[in-house]
Coordinates of C-alpha atoms in Angstrom, one line a residue:
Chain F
X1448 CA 20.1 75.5 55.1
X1449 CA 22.0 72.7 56.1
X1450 CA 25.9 73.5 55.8
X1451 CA 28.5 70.2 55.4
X1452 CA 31.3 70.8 56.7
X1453 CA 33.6 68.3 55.2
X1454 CA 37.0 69.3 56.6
X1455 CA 38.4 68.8 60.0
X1456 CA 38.3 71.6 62.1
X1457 CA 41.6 72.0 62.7
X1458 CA 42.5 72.7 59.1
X1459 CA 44.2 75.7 58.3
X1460 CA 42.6 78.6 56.7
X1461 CA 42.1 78.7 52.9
X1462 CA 45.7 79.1 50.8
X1463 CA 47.0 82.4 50.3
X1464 CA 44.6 84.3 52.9
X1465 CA 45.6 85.9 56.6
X1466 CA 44.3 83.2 59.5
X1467 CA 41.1 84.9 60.7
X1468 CA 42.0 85.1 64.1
X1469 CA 45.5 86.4 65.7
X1470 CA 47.8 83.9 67.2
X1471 CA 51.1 83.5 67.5
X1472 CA 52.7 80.3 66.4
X1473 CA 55.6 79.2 68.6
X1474 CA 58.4 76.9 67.6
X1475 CA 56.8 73.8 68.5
X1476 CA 53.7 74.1 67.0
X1477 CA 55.9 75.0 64.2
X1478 CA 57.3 72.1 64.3
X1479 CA 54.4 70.1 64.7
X1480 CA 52.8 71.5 61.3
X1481 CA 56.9 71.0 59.6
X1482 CA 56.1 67.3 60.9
X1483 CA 52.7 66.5 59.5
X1484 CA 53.6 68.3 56.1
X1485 CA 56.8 65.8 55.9
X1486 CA 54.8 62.5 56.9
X1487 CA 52.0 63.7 54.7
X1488 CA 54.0 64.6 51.5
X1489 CA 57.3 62.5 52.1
X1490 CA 56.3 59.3 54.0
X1491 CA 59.3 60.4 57.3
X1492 CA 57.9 59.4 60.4
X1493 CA 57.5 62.5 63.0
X1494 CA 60.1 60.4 64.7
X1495 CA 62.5 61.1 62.5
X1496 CA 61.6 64.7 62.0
X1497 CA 63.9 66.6 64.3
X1498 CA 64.9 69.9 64.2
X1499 CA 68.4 69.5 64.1
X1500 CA 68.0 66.7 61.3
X1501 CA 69.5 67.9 57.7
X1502 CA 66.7 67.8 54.6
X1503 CA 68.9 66.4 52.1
X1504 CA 71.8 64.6 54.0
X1505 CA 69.4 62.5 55.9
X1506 CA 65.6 62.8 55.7
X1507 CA 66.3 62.5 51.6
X1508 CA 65.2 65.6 50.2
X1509 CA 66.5 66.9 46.9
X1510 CA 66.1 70.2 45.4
X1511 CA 62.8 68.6 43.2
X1512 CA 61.1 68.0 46.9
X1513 CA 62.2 71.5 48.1
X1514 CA 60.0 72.6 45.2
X1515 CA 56.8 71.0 46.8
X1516 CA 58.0 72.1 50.7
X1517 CA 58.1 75.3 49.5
X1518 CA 54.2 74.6 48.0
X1519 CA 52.9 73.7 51.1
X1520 CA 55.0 75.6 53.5
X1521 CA 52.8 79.1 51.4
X1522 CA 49.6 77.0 51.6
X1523 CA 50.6 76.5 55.6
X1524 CA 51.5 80.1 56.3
X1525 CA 49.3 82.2 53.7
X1526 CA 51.8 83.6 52.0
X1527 CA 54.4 83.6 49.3
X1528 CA 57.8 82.4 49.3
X1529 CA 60.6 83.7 47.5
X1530 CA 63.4 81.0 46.2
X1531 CA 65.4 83.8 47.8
X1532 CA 64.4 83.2 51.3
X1533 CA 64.6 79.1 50.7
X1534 CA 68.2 79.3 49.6
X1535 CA 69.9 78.8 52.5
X1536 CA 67.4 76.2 54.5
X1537 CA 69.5 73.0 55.2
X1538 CA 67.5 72.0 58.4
X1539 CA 64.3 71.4 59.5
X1540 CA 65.2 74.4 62.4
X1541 CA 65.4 76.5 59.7
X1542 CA 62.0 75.8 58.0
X1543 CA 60.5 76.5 61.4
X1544 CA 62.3 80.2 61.9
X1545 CA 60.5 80.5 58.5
X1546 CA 57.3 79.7 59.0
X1547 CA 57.1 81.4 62.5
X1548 CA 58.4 84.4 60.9
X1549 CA 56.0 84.2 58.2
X1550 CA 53.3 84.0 60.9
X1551 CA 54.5 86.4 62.5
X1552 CA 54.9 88.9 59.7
X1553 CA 50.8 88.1 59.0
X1554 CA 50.2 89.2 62.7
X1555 CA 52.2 92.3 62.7
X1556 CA 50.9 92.8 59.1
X1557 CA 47.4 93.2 60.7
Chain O
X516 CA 98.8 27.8 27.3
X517 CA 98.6 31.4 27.6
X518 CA 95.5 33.0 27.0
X519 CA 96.6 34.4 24.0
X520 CA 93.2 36.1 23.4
X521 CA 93.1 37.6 26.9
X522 CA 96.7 39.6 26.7
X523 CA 95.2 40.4 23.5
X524 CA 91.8 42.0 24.2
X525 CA 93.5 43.8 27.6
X526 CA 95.8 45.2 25.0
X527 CA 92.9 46.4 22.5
X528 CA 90.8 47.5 25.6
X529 CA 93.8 50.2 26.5
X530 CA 93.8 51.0 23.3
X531 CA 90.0 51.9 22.8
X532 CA 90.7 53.9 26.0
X533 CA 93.1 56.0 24.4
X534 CA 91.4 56.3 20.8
X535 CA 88.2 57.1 22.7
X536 CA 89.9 60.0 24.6
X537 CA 92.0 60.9 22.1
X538 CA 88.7 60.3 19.3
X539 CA 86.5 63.2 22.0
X540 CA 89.8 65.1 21.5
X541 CA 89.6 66.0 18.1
X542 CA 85.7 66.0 18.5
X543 CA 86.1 69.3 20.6
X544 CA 89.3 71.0 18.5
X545 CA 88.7 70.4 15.5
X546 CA 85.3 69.4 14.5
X547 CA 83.3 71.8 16.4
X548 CA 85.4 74.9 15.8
X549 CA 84.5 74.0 12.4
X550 CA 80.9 73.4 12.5
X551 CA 80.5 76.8 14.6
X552 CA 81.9 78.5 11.4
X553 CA 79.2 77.5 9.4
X554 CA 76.3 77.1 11.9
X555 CA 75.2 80.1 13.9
X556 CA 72.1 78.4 15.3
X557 CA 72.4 76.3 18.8
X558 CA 69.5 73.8 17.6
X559 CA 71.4 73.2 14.6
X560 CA 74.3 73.5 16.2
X561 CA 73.0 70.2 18.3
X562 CA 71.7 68.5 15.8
X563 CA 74.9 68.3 13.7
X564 CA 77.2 67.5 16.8
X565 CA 74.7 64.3 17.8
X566 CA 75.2 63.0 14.4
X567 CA 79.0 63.2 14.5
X568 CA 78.7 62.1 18.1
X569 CA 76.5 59.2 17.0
X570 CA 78.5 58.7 13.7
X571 CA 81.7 58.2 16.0
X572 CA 80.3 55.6 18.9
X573 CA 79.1 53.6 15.8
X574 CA 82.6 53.4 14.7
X575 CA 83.5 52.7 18.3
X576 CA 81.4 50.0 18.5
X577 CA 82.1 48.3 15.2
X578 CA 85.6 48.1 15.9
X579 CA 85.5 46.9 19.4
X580 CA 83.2 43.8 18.2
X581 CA 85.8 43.4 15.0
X582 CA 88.5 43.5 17.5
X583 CA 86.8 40.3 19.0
X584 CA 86.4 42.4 22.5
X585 CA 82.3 42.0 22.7
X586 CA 80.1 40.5 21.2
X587 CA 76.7 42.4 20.3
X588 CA 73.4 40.9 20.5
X589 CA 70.5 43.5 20.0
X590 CA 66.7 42.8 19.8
X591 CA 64.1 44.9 19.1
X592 CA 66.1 47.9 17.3
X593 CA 63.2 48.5 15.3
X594 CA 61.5 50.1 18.3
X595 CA 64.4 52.2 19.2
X596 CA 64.7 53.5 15.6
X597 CA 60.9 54.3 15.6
X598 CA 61.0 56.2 19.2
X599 CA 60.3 60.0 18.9
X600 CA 59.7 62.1 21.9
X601 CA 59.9 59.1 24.4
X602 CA 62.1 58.5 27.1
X603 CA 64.4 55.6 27.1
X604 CA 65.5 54.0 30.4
X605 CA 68.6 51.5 30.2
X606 CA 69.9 50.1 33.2
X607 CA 74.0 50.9 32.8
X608 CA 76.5 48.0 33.8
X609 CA 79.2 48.3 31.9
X610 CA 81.3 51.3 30.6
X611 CA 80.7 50.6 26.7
X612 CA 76.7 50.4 27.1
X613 CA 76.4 54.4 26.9
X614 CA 78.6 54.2 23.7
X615 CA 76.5 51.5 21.9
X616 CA 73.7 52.6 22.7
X617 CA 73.5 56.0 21.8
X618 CA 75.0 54.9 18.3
X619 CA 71.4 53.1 17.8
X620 CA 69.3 55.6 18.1
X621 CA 69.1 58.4 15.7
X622 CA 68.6 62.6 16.6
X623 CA 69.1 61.2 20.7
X624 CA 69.4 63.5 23.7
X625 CA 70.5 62.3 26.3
X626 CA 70.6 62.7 30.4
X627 CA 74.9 62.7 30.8
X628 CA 77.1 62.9 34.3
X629 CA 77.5 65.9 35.6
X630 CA 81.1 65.5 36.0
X631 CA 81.9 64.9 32.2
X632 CA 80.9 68.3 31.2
X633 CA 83.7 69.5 32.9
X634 CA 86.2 67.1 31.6
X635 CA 88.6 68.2 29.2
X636 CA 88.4 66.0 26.1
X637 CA 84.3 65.7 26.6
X638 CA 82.8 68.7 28.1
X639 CA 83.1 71.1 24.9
X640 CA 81.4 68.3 22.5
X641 CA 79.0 67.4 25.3
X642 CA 77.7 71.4 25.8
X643 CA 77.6 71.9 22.0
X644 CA 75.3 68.9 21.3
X645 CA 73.3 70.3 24.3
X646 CA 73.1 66.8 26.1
X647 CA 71.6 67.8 30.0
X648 CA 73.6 67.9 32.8
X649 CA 72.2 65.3 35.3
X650 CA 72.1 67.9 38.1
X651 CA 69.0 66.4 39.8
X652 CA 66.8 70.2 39.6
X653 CA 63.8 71.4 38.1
X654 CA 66.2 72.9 35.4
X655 CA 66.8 69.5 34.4
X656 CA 63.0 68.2 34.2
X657 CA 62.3 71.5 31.7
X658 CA 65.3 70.9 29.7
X659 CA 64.2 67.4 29.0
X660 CA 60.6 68.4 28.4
X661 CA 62.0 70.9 26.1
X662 CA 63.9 68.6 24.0
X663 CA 61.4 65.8 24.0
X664 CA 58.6 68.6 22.9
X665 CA 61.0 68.9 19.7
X666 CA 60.4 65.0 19.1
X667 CA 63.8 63.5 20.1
X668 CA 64.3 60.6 21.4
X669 CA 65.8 61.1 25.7
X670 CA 68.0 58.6 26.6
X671 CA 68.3 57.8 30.4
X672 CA 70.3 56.5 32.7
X673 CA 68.0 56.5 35.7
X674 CA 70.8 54.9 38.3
X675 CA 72.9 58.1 36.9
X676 CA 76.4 55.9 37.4
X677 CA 77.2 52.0 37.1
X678 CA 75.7 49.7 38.6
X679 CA 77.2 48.3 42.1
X680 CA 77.9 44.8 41.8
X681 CA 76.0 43.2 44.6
X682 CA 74.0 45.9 45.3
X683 CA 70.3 46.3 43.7
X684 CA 69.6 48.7 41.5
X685 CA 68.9 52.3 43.0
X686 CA 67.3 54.7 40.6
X687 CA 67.8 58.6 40.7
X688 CA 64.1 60.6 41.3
X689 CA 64.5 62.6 38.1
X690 CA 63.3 60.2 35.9
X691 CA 60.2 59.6 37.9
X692 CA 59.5 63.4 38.1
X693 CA 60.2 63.7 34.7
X694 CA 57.2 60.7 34.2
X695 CA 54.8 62.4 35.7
X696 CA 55.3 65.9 34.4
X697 CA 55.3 65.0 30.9
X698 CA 53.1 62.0 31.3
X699 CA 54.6 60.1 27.8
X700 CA 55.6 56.3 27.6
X701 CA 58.8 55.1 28.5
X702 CA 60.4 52.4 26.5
X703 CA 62.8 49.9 28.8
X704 CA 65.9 48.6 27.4
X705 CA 68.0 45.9 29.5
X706 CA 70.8 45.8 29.5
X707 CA 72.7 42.6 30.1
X708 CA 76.6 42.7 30.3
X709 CA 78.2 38.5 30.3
X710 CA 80.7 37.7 31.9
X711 CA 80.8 41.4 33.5
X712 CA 83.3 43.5 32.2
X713 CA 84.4 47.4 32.5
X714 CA 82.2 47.4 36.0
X715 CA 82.0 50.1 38.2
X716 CA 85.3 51.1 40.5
X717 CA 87.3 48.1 37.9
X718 CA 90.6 48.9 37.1
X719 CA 90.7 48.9 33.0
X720 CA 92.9 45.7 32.4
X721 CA 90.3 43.5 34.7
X722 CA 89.1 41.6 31.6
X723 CA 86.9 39.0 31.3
X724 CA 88.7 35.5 30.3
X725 CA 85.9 35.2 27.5
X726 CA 84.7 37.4 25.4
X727 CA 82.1 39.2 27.1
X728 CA 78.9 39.4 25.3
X729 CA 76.8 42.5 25.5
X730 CA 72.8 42.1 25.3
X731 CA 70.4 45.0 24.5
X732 CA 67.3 43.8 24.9
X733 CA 64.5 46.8 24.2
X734 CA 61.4 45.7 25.4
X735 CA 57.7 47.6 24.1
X736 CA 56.6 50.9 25.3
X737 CA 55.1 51.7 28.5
X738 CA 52.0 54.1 28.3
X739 CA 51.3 55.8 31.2
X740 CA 48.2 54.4 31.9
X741 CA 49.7 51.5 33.2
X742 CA 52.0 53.3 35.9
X743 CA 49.2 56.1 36.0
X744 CA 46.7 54.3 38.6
X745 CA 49.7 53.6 40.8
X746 CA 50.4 57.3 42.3
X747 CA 46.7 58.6 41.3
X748 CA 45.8 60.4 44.6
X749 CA 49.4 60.8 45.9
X750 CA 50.9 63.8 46.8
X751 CA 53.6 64.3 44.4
X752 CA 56.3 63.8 46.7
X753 CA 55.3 60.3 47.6
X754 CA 54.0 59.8 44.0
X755 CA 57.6 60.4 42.7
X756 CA 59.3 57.8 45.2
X757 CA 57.0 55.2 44.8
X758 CA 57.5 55.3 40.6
X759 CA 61.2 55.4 41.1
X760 CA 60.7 51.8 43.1
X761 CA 58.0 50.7 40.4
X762 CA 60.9 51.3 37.7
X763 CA 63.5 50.1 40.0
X764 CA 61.6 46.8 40.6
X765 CA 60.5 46.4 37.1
X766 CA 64.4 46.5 35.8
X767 CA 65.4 44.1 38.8
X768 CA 62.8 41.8 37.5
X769 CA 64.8 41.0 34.1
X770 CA 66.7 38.4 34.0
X771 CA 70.9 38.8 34.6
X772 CA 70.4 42.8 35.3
X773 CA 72.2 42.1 39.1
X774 CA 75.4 42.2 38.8
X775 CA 76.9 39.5 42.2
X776 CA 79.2 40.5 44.3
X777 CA 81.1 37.6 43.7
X778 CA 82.0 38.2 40.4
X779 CA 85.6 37.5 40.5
X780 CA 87.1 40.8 38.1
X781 CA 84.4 43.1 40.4
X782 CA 86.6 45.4 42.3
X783 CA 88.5 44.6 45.8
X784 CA 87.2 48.0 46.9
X785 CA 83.5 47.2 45.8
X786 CA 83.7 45.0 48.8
X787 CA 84.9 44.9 51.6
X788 CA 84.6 41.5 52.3
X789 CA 86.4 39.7 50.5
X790 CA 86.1 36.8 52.2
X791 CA 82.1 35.7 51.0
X792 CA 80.5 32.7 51.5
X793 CA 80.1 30.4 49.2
X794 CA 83.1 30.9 47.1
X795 CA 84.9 28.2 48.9
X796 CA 88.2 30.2 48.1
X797 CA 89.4 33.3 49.1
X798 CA 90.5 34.6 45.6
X799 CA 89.8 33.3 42.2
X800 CA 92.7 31.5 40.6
X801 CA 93.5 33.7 37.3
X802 CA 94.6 31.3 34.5
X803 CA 98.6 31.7 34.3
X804 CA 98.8 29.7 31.9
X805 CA 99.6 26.5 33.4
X806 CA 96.8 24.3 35.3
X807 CA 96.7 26.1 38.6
X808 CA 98.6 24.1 41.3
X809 CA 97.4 24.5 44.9
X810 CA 100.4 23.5 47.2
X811 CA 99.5 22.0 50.4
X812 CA 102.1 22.4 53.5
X813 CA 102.2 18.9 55.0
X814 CA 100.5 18.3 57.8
X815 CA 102.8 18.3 60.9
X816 CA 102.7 15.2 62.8
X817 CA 102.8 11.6 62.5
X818 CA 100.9 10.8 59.3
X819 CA 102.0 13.4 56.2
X820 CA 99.5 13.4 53.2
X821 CA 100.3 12.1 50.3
X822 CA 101.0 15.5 48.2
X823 CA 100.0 15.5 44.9
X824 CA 100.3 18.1 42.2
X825 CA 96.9 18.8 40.2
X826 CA 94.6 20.9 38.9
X827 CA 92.4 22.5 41.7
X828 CA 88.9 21.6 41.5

């Protein structure tokens, strides 16, 4: 049997399930991912995507598109993502120490 | 001449100022003690403080067009009396448009500043009427689906402040995400404010030399089939800014909705520079009651021009 495969290979796993194969994801691939998520579902150019830049003082975030970060940040990482834990984000560093402890959390989990 | 009927509508606009503070005063102290006595229910609760609320910017309005302050021109109330469970979008240029307005349209909810629900004279009469907070959250977006779900009307002022003269209009994303989680028409009203009067960062007294003339125009429903192929694949993010431009363009579109820079009562502080192009003066002459009389220093030199007195052109 002939089997499509329609997706890219570099597409994460399938939402809400552990990444097959152990890796550990450093900051910059963190922040690579954190990059293509904001031009995919915002329109900011990577450019413009910095760690030190602010979500809602200057890449124009408000708490609606935190909502939807938060969305694909658990389809990124495979897991959920308590309002608790997203409380205190303000910069795009700090949605990177998530997901790469998130990531790491699924490693140690294994 | 004086303009008589300038000292006098600057007097009667103080005045409304007063009797509308004064009117939300006795809303909150004495009206809605009252109506908690003998209404234990919130909903009903609401529903009896809009009609007061509604009841009292109708009087509002009457009296500031018998005053001879405005003049009112609405078309197409018929729609606005019919609209159940839709949202209404107005663009907001003046001060007075909220009031007149939400006197139209019966049962309304509407979408108010955060920052009145903390003010003294307003806050208690807005929270009992349970108007929404514009707080820009998801709370907001379920308490409007909430009270649209119950069949009234949403009244909303997608720019959440007044306009800034000479800027375009910016729209707030609320009302967009608002669009596509309920999916339901929207029905447009323009608002048209001329000469502009009770503008944004305008001190009170900065009134119009005329009559100013206030112009609801409410236009037909919008299904959302026609907005609906725009943001089809879109992830919502993108879907929601690119609606908020489609509504901000389609206001921008009407006629009269930008409000110049130049307008000579907009406020000093609106901008900073003052001195603009294609004025040709640096400050309107205000009518003092005689013909305004430009002096000219003579020229120093050998030939001084002939100085006359005269109107300046």
């Amino acid at each position: 049997m002939i089997r499509v495969v329609t997706s890219p290979p570099s597409r994460p796993s399938p939402p809400l399930s552990p990444p097959t194969a152990p890796f550990e994801m450093t900051s910059d691939e963190a922040l690579q991912k954190v990059k293509e998520i904001f031009a995919k579902n915002f329109g900011l150019a990577p450019a413009q995507v910095l760690p030190e830049s602010k979500l809602y003082e200057e890449l124009g975030l408000d708490s609606l598109d935190a909502v939807d970060l938060v969305l694909e940040l658990q389809e990124l990482t495979g897991k959920k993502i308590t309002p608790d834990v997203f409380k205190g984000v303000r910069t795009v560093a700090d949605v990177i120490t998530i997901v790469v402890a998130l990531e790491s959390e699924t490693e140690t989990g294994r | 001449m004086f303009n008589l009927g300038r000292i006098w509508r600057i007097g009667a606009t103080g005045f409304f100022f007063i009797l509308f503070t004064g009117g939300a005063l006795c809303l909150s102290c004495f009206l809605l003690p009252l109506l908690r006595c003998f209404v234990r229910d919130s909903e009903t609760l609401g529903r009896r403080t809009r009609f007061f609320v509604r009841l009292y910017f109708r009087f509002m309005t009457r009296l500031i067009t018998f005053t001879g302050c405005m003049r009112l021109r609405i078309s197409g109330v018929e729609k606005l009396r019919k609209a159940k469970g839709v949202l209404i979008f107005a663009n907001h240029p003046t001060l007075i448009d909220v009031v007149v307005l939400m006197g139209l349209i019966p049962e309304a909810n509407c979408v108010v500043k955060a920052a009145l629900f903390r003010s003294l004279a307003l806050g208690p009469t807005l929270r009992s009427a349970g108007y929404l907070e514009n707080s820009e959250s998801d709370l907001l977006v379920e308490g409007c689906r909430r009270s649209m779900e119950a069949g009234q009307p949403l009244i909303i002022f997608p720019e959440g402040t007044r306009t800034t003269p000479g800027s375009p209009l910016v729209f707030q994303r609320g009302p967009a995400h608002l669009m596509l989680a309920t999916r339901r028409p929207f029905l447009p009203v323009v608002i048209r404010c001329r000469p502009a009067a009770l503008l944004k960062g305008q001190p009170w007294y900065h009134v119009p030399e005329r009559r100013f003339e206030l112009e609801l125009e409410v236009l037909d429903e919008v299904p959302p089939e026609e907005w609906a192929p725009l943001v089809a694949d879109l992830p919502r993010p993108l879907a929601v800014r690119k609606l908020t431009r489609h509504l901000e363009l389609f206001f921008m579109s009407k006629e009269d909705v930008y409000l110049a820079p130049n307008d000579p009562f907009a406020s000093r502080n609106q901008d900073p520079d003052r001195h603009h192009a294609g004025a040709g003066r640096c400050r309107p002459r205000i009518h003092r009651g005689r013909r305004a009389v430009v002096r000219r220093r003579p020229r120093a030199g050998l030939h001084r021009r002939h100085r006359t007195r005269g109107g300046h052109p």
